Short mmCIF file of N, CA and C in Angstrom, two decimals:
data_model
loop_
_atom_site.label_atom_id
_atom_site.label_comp_id
_atom_site.label_asym_id
_atom_site.label_seq_id
_atom_site.Cartn_x
_atom_site.Cartn_y
_atom_site.Cartn_z
N MET A 19 35.97 -31.89 -73.68
CA MET A 19 35.31 -33.11 -73.28
C MET A 19 35.60 -34.19 -74.33
N VAL A 20 35.88 -35.38 -73.87
CA VAL A 20 36.22 -36.48 -74.75
C VAL A 20 35.19 -37.59 -74.58
N LEU A 21 34.85 -38.23 -75.68
CA LEU A 21 33.88 -39.31 -75.69
C LEU A 21 34.56 -40.63 -76.03
N LEU A 22 34.25 -41.66 -75.26
CA LEU A 22 34.65 -43.02 -75.62
C LEU A 22 33.39 -43.73 -76.06
N LYS A 23 33.31 -44.05 -77.34
CA LYS A 23 32.10 -44.70 -77.87
C LYS A 23 32.26 -46.21 -77.77
N GLN A 24 31.24 -46.85 -77.23
CA GLN A 24 31.23 -48.30 -77.05
C GLN A 24 30.33 -48.93 -78.11
N SER A 25 30.62 -50.16 -78.49
CA SER A 25 29.88 -50.79 -79.57
C SER A 25 28.70 -51.63 -79.09
N LYS A 26 28.35 -51.51 -77.83
CA LYS A 26 27.22 -52.29 -77.34
C LYS A 26 26.05 -51.39 -76.96
N THR A 27 25.00 -52.01 -76.41
CA THR A 27 23.78 -51.26 -76.13
C THR A 27 23.65 -50.81 -74.69
N ASP A 28 24.58 -51.20 -73.82
CA ASP A 28 24.54 -50.71 -72.44
C ASP A 28 25.96 -50.41 -71.96
N LEU A 29 26.04 -49.74 -70.83
CA LEU A 29 27.35 -49.34 -70.29
C LEU A 29 27.59 -49.94 -68.91
N LYS A 30 26.95 -51.05 -68.60
CA LYS A 30 27.08 -51.66 -67.27
C LYS A 30 28.52 -52.00 -66.93
N LYS A 31 29.23 -52.59 -67.87
CA LYS A 31 30.63 -52.96 -67.63
C LYS A 31 31.47 -51.71 -67.35
N GLU A 32 31.28 -50.67 -68.15
CA GLU A 32 32.07 -49.45 -68.00
C GLU A 32 31.75 -48.75 -66.68
N ILE A 33 30.48 -48.73 -66.28
CA ILE A 33 30.11 -48.11 -65.01
C ILE A 33 30.73 -48.89 -63.86
N ALA A 34 30.78 -50.22 -63.96
CA ALA A 34 31.42 -51.05 -62.94
C ALA A 34 32.92 -50.75 -62.87
N ILE A 35 33.55 -50.51 -64.02
CA ILE A 35 34.98 -50.16 -64.03
C ILE A 35 35.19 -48.83 -63.32
N LEU A 36 34.36 -47.84 -63.62
CA LEU A 36 34.46 -46.55 -62.94
C LEU A 36 34.32 -46.74 -61.43
N GLN A 37 33.34 -47.52 -61.01
CA GLN A 37 33.12 -47.76 -59.58
C GLN A 37 34.32 -48.44 -58.94
N LYS A 38 34.95 -49.36 -59.67
CA LYS A 38 36.15 -50.05 -59.17
C LYS A 38 37.25 -49.05 -58.82
N TYR A 39 37.32 -47.96 -59.58
CA TYR A 39 38.32 -46.92 -59.34
C TYR A 39 37.79 -45.80 -58.45
N GLY A 40 36.61 -46.01 -57.85
CA GLY A 40 36.04 -45.03 -56.92
C GLY A 40 35.45 -43.81 -57.60
N ILE A 41 35.07 -43.92 -58.86
CA ILE A 41 34.53 -42.78 -59.60
C ILE A 41 33.03 -42.97 -59.79
N LYS A 42 32.28 -42.02 -59.29
CA LYS A 42 30.83 -42.05 -59.48
C LYS A 42 30.51 -41.54 -60.88
N SER A 43 29.36 -41.94 -61.38
CA SER A 43 28.92 -41.46 -62.70
C SER A 43 27.41 -41.40 -62.72
N CYS A 44 26.90 -40.63 -63.65
CA CYS A 44 25.45 -40.64 -63.87
C CYS A 44 25.23 -41.03 -65.33
N GLY A 45 24.22 -41.84 -65.54
CA GLY A 45 23.93 -42.31 -66.89
C GLY A 45 22.48 -42.08 -67.23
N MET A 46 22.21 -42.03 -68.51
CA MET A 46 20.83 -41.84 -68.92
C MET A 46 20.68 -42.19 -70.39
N PRO A 47 19.45 -42.53 -70.78
CA PRO A 47 19.19 -42.74 -72.20
C PRO A 47 19.11 -41.39 -72.90
N SER A 48 19.44 -41.39 -74.16
CA SER A 48 19.33 -40.16 -74.95
C SER A 48 18.92 -40.54 -76.36
N ARG A 49 18.60 -39.53 -77.14
CA ARG A 49 18.20 -39.77 -78.53
C ARG A 49 18.33 -38.48 -79.32
N ARG A 50 18.42 -38.66 -80.61
CA ARG A 50 18.38 -37.52 -81.53
C ARG A 50 17.83 -38.00 -82.86
N ILE A 51 17.32 -37.09 -83.64
CA ILE A 51 16.82 -37.39 -84.98
C ILE A 51 17.89 -36.93 -85.97
N ASP A 52 18.33 -37.83 -86.84
CA ASP A 52 19.37 -37.45 -87.79
C ASP A 52 18.75 -36.75 -89.00
N THR A 53 19.59 -36.36 -89.94
CA THR A 53 19.12 -35.59 -91.10
C THR A 53 18.21 -36.38 -92.03
N HIS A 54 18.16 -37.70 -91.83
CA HIS A 54 17.27 -38.55 -92.64
C HIS A 54 15.99 -38.91 -91.89
N GLY A 55 15.79 -38.26 -90.73
CA GLY A 55 14.58 -38.50 -89.95
C GLY A 55 14.61 -39.76 -89.10
N ARG A 56 15.77 -40.40 -88.99
CA ARG A 56 15.87 -41.62 -88.19
C ARG A 56 16.03 -41.28 -86.71
N ASP A 57 15.36 -42.03 -85.87
CA ASP A 57 15.42 -41.85 -84.42
C ASP A 57 16.62 -42.63 -83.89
N LEU A 58 17.70 -41.93 -83.57
CA LEU A 58 18.92 -42.55 -83.09
C LEU A 58 18.90 -42.55 -81.56
N ARG A 59 18.86 -43.72 -80.98
CA ARG A 59 18.84 -43.85 -79.52
C ARG A 59 20.19 -44.37 -79.04
N PHE A 60 20.58 -43.91 -77.87
CA PHE A 60 21.85 -44.32 -77.28
C PHE A 60 21.82 -44.03 -75.79
N ARG A 61 22.81 -44.52 -75.07
CA ARG A 61 22.94 -44.25 -73.64
C ARG A 61 24.26 -43.53 -73.42
N ILE A 62 24.29 -42.65 -72.42
CA ILE A 62 25.53 -41.97 -72.05
C ILE A 62 25.78 -42.17 -70.56
N ALA A 63 27.04 -42.09 -70.18
CA ALA A 63 27.44 -42.10 -68.78
C ALA A 63 28.50 -41.02 -68.62
N SER A 64 28.28 -40.15 -67.66
CA SER A 64 29.21 -39.04 -67.41
C SER A 64 29.91 -39.27 -66.07
N PRO A 65 31.21 -39.54 -66.09
CA PRO A 65 31.95 -39.71 -64.84
C PRO A 65 32.02 -38.39 -64.06
N ALA A 66 31.96 -38.48 -62.73
CA ALA A 66 32.09 -37.29 -61.90
C ALA A 66 33.50 -36.69 -62.02
N ALA A 67 34.49 -37.54 -62.28
CA ALA A 67 35.86 -37.07 -62.47
C ALA A 67 35.96 -36.42 -63.85
N LEU A 68 36.27 -35.15 -63.88
CA LEU A 68 36.28 -34.41 -65.15
C LEU A 68 37.44 -34.78 -66.07
N ASP A 69 38.45 -35.46 -65.55
CA ASP A 69 39.58 -35.85 -66.40
C ASP A 69 39.41 -37.27 -66.97
N VAL A 70 38.21 -37.82 -66.84
CA VAL A 70 37.89 -39.12 -67.43
C VAL A 70 36.85 -38.89 -68.53
N PRO A 71 37.07 -39.40 -69.73
CA PRO A 71 36.11 -39.18 -70.82
C PRO A 71 34.72 -39.71 -70.49
N PHE A 72 33.71 -39.06 -71.07
CA PHE A 72 32.36 -39.60 -70.89
C PHE A 72 32.15 -40.72 -71.90
N LEU A 73 31.14 -41.54 -71.64
CA LEU A 73 30.92 -42.77 -72.41
C LEU A 73 29.59 -42.71 -73.13
N MET A 74 29.53 -43.40 -74.25
CA MET A 74 28.31 -43.45 -75.04
C MET A 74 28.23 -44.79 -75.75
N THR A 75 27.04 -45.39 -75.77
CA THR A 75 26.84 -46.59 -76.57
C THR A 75 26.73 -46.16 -78.03
N TYR A 76 26.80 -47.12 -78.92
CA TYR A 76 26.61 -46.81 -80.33
C TYR A 76 25.13 -46.51 -80.56
N PHE A 77 24.82 -45.86 -81.65
CA PHE A 77 23.43 -45.54 -81.97
C PHE A 77 22.63 -46.81 -82.24
N SER A 78 21.33 -46.74 -82.00
CA SER A 78 20.43 -47.87 -82.27
C SER A 78 20.36 -48.18 -83.76
N VAL A 79 20.61 -47.19 -84.58
CA VAL A 79 20.63 -47.33 -86.04
C VAL A 79 21.97 -46.75 -86.50
N ASP A 80 22.69 -47.45 -87.35
CA ASP A 80 23.97 -46.94 -87.83
C ASP A 80 23.72 -45.79 -88.79
N PRO A 81 24.08 -44.56 -88.40
CA PRO A 81 23.78 -43.40 -89.25
C PRO A 81 24.78 -43.15 -90.38
N LYS A 82 25.91 -43.89 -90.37
CA LYS A 82 26.95 -43.62 -91.37
C LYS A 82 26.66 -44.32 -92.68
N PRO A 83 26.81 -43.61 -93.78
CA PRO A 83 26.69 -44.26 -95.09
C PRO A 83 27.84 -45.26 -95.28
N VAL A 84 27.60 -46.32 -96.03
CA VAL A 84 28.63 -47.31 -96.32
C VAL A 84 29.71 -46.67 -97.19
N ASP A 85 30.97 -46.95 -96.87
CA ASP A 85 32.12 -46.44 -97.64
C ASP A 85 32.09 -44.92 -97.82
N PHE A 86 31.67 -44.21 -96.79
CA PHE A 86 31.58 -42.75 -96.86
C PHE A 86 32.97 -42.12 -96.88
N VAL A 87 33.17 -41.19 -97.78
CA VAL A 87 34.38 -40.38 -97.83
C VAL A 87 33.93 -38.93 -97.73
N HIS A 88 34.43 -38.22 -96.72
CA HIS A 88 34.10 -36.81 -96.55
C HIS A 88 34.60 -36.03 -97.76
N PRO A 89 33.95 -34.92 -98.11
CA PRO A 89 34.41 -34.12 -99.25
C PRO A 89 35.88 -33.70 -99.17
N ASN A 90 36.43 -33.62 -97.93
CA ASN A 90 37.84 -33.25 -97.80
C ASN A 90 38.77 -34.47 -97.91
N GLY A 91 38.20 -35.66 -98.19
CA GLY A 91 39.00 -36.86 -98.41
C GLY A 91 39.17 -37.75 -97.19
N ILE A 92 38.74 -37.31 -96.03
CA ILE A 92 38.92 -38.10 -94.82
C ILE A 92 37.95 -39.27 -94.80
N THR A 93 38.50 -40.45 -94.53
CA THR A 93 37.68 -41.66 -94.48
C THR A 93 37.49 -42.18 -93.06
N GLU A 94 38.43 -41.87 -92.17
CA GLU A 94 38.30 -42.32 -90.78
C GLU A 94 39.33 -41.63 -89.90
N ILE A 95 39.12 -41.77 -88.60
CA ILE A 95 40.10 -41.31 -87.62
C ILE A 95 41.14 -42.42 -87.49
N SER A 96 42.41 -42.08 -87.64
CA SER A 96 43.46 -43.10 -87.54
C SER A 96 44.13 -43.12 -86.17
N LYS A 97 44.09 -41.98 -85.45
CA LYS A 97 44.72 -41.94 -84.13
C LYS A 97 44.15 -40.77 -83.33
N VAL A 98 43.95 -41.02 -82.02
CA VAL A 98 43.58 -39.97 -81.08
C VAL A 98 44.59 -40.01 -79.95
N VAL A 99 45.26 -38.89 -79.69
CA VAL A 99 46.19 -38.79 -78.58
C VAL A 99 45.50 -37.93 -77.52
N TYR A 100 45.28 -38.54 -76.34
CA TYR A 100 44.57 -37.87 -75.25
C TYR A 100 45.56 -37.61 -74.12
N GLY A 101 45.75 -36.35 -73.79
CA GLY A 101 46.64 -35.97 -72.70
C GLY A 101 45.90 -35.93 -71.38
N THR A 102 46.43 -36.63 -70.40
CA THR A 102 45.80 -36.68 -69.08
C THR A 102 46.84 -37.07 -68.04
N ASP A 103 46.43 -37.15 -66.80
CA ASP A 103 47.29 -37.58 -65.70
C ASP A 103 47.64 -39.06 -65.91
N PRO A 104 48.92 -39.41 -65.88
CA PRO A 104 49.30 -40.81 -66.05
C PRO A 104 48.61 -41.76 -65.06
N ALA A 105 48.18 -41.25 -63.93
CA ALA A 105 47.46 -42.08 -62.96
C ALA A 105 46.13 -42.59 -63.53
N ARG A 106 45.63 -41.96 -64.59
CA ARG A 106 44.36 -42.35 -65.21
C ARG A 106 44.55 -43.33 -66.39
N PHE A 107 45.78 -43.56 -66.81
CA PHE A 107 46.01 -44.40 -68.00
C PHE A 107 45.37 -45.78 -67.89
N THR A 108 45.59 -46.47 -66.77
CA THR A 108 45.06 -47.83 -66.62
C THR A 108 43.55 -47.83 -66.70
N LEU A 109 42.91 -46.90 -66.01
CA LEU A 109 41.45 -46.79 -66.04
C LEU A 109 40.94 -46.56 -67.46
N ILE A 110 41.51 -45.60 -68.15
CA ILE A 110 41.03 -45.26 -69.49
C ILE A 110 41.26 -46.42 -70.46
N LYS A 111 42.39 -47.09 -70.35
CA LYS A 111 42.64 -48.25 -71.22
C LYS A 111 41.66 -49.39 -70.91
N GLU A 112 41.26 -49.50 -69.65
CA GLU A 112 40.28 -50.52 -69.30
C GLU A 112 38.90 -50.16 -69.87
N LEU A 113 38.61 -48.88 -69.96
CA LEU A 113 37.33 -48.42 -70.52
C LEU A 113 37.30 -48.52 -72.04
N CYS A 114 38.47 -48.38 -72.68
CA CYS A 114 38.51 -48.34 -74.15
C CYS A 114 39.73 -49.10 -74.65
N ASP A 115 39.49 -50.20 -75.36
CA ASP A 115 40.60 -50.98 -75.88
C ASP A 115 40.88 -50.69 -77.36
N ASP A 116 40.37 -49.58 -77.85
CA ASP A 116 40.59 -49.20 -79.24
C ASP A 116 42.07 -48.83 -79.43
N GLU A 117 42.74 -49.55 -80.31
CA GLU A 117 44.18 -49.33 -80.52
C GLU A 117 44.50 -47.95 -81.09
N ARG A 118 43.51 -47.24 -81.60
CA ARG A 118 43.75 -45.89 -82.13
C ARG A 118 43.90 -44.86 -81.02
N LEU A 119 43.51 -45.20 -79.79
CA LEU A 119 43.63 -44.28 -78.66
C LEU A 119 45.01 -44.40 -78.04
N GLU A 120 45.73 -43.28 -78.00
CA GLU A 120 47.03 -43.22 -77.34
C GLU A 120 46.92 -42.23 -76.19
N LEU A 121 47.51 -42.58 -75.06
CA LEU A 121 47.48 -41.71 -73.90
C LEU A 121 48.87 -41.15 -73.67
N GLU A 122 48.91 -39.87 -73.26
CA GLU A 122 50.19 -39.26 -72.92
C GLU A 122 49.98 -38.32 -71.75
N ALA A 123 51.04 -38.09 -71.00
CA ALA A 123 50.97 -37.18 -69.86
C ALA A 123 50.76 -35.76 -70.37
N GLY A 124 49.91 -35.03 -69.70
CA GLY A 124 49.67 -33.64 -70.08
C GLY A 124 48.20 -33.37 -70.34
N ASN A 125 47.98 -32.35 -71.14
CA ASN A 125 46.62 -31.94 -71.48
C ASN A 125 46.48 -31.88 -73.00
N GLY A 126 45.26 -31.83 -73.44
CA GLY A 126 45.00 -31.64 -74.85
C GLY A 126 44.65 -32.93 -75.58
N ILE A 127 44.19 -32.73 -76.79
CA ILE A 127 43.78 -33.84 -77.65
C ILE A 127 44.33 -33.58 -79.05
N GLU A 128 44.92 -34.60 -79.64
CA GLU A 128 45.37 -34.52 -81.03
C GLU A 128 44.68 -35.63 -81.80
N VAL A 129 44.28 -35.33 -83.02
CA VAL A 129 43.59 -36.32 -83.84
C VAL A 129 44.28 -36.40 -85.20
N GLU A 130 44.51 -37.63 -85.66
CA GLU A 130 45.04 -37.85 -87.00
C GLU A 130 43.99 -38.59 -87.81
N PHE A 131 43.91 -38.27 -89.09
CA PHE A 131 42.88 -38.84 -89.95
C PHE A 131 43.49 -39.63 -91.09
N GLU A 132 42.73 -40.60 -91.58
CA GLU A 132 43.07 -41.32 -92.80
C GLU A 132 42.48 -40.50 -93.94
N ASN A 133 43.32 -40.10 -94.89
CA ASN A 133 42.87 -39.24 -95.96
C ASN A 133 43.03 -39.95 -97.29
N LYS A 134 41.93 -40.17 -97.98
CA LYS A 134 41.93 -40.88 -99.26
C LYS A 134 42.58 -40.04 -100.38
N MET A 135 42.63 -38.73 -100.18
CA MET A 135 43.18 -37.85 -101.22
C MET A 135 44.69 -37.67 -101.06
N GLY A 136 45.28 -38.34 -100.09
CA GLY A 136 46.72 -38.27 -99.96
C GLY A 136 47.13 -37.37 -98.89
#
C-alpha cells in the first residue's frame, strides 16, 4: 500500500480528481497520539481501486523535530519509484505533484534516501 501525503487539511480536491476518473473512495478523520503525547489528527481517503495510492492530509501538529537526522544518517526521502499500470500515470500525477515521485510500468516500490553520512 502506498500513501500520498498532502500538505493541506482536507482532501476535497483529491476526491474530486478520483471521481473524475470514475474511482470511488471512502474518507474519514483519523488520529493518533505520538510518543510525546501530542494528539495528531489527519484525514485519509482510500480509493476503491487498489492500484491507486491512498491519501492522507498532513498531521494537525508537525511531529518531526527540526533538522532531524536519523541515527543511520538519513535526512529525507530523495526519490520514490512507484510501479503501476501506465494507464494510471496521469491520475497519480494529478493527485501528487511531488517531483520526488517517479512512476514506471510494472509493480513494486523503490525508495532512495538522502544520507548525511555519505
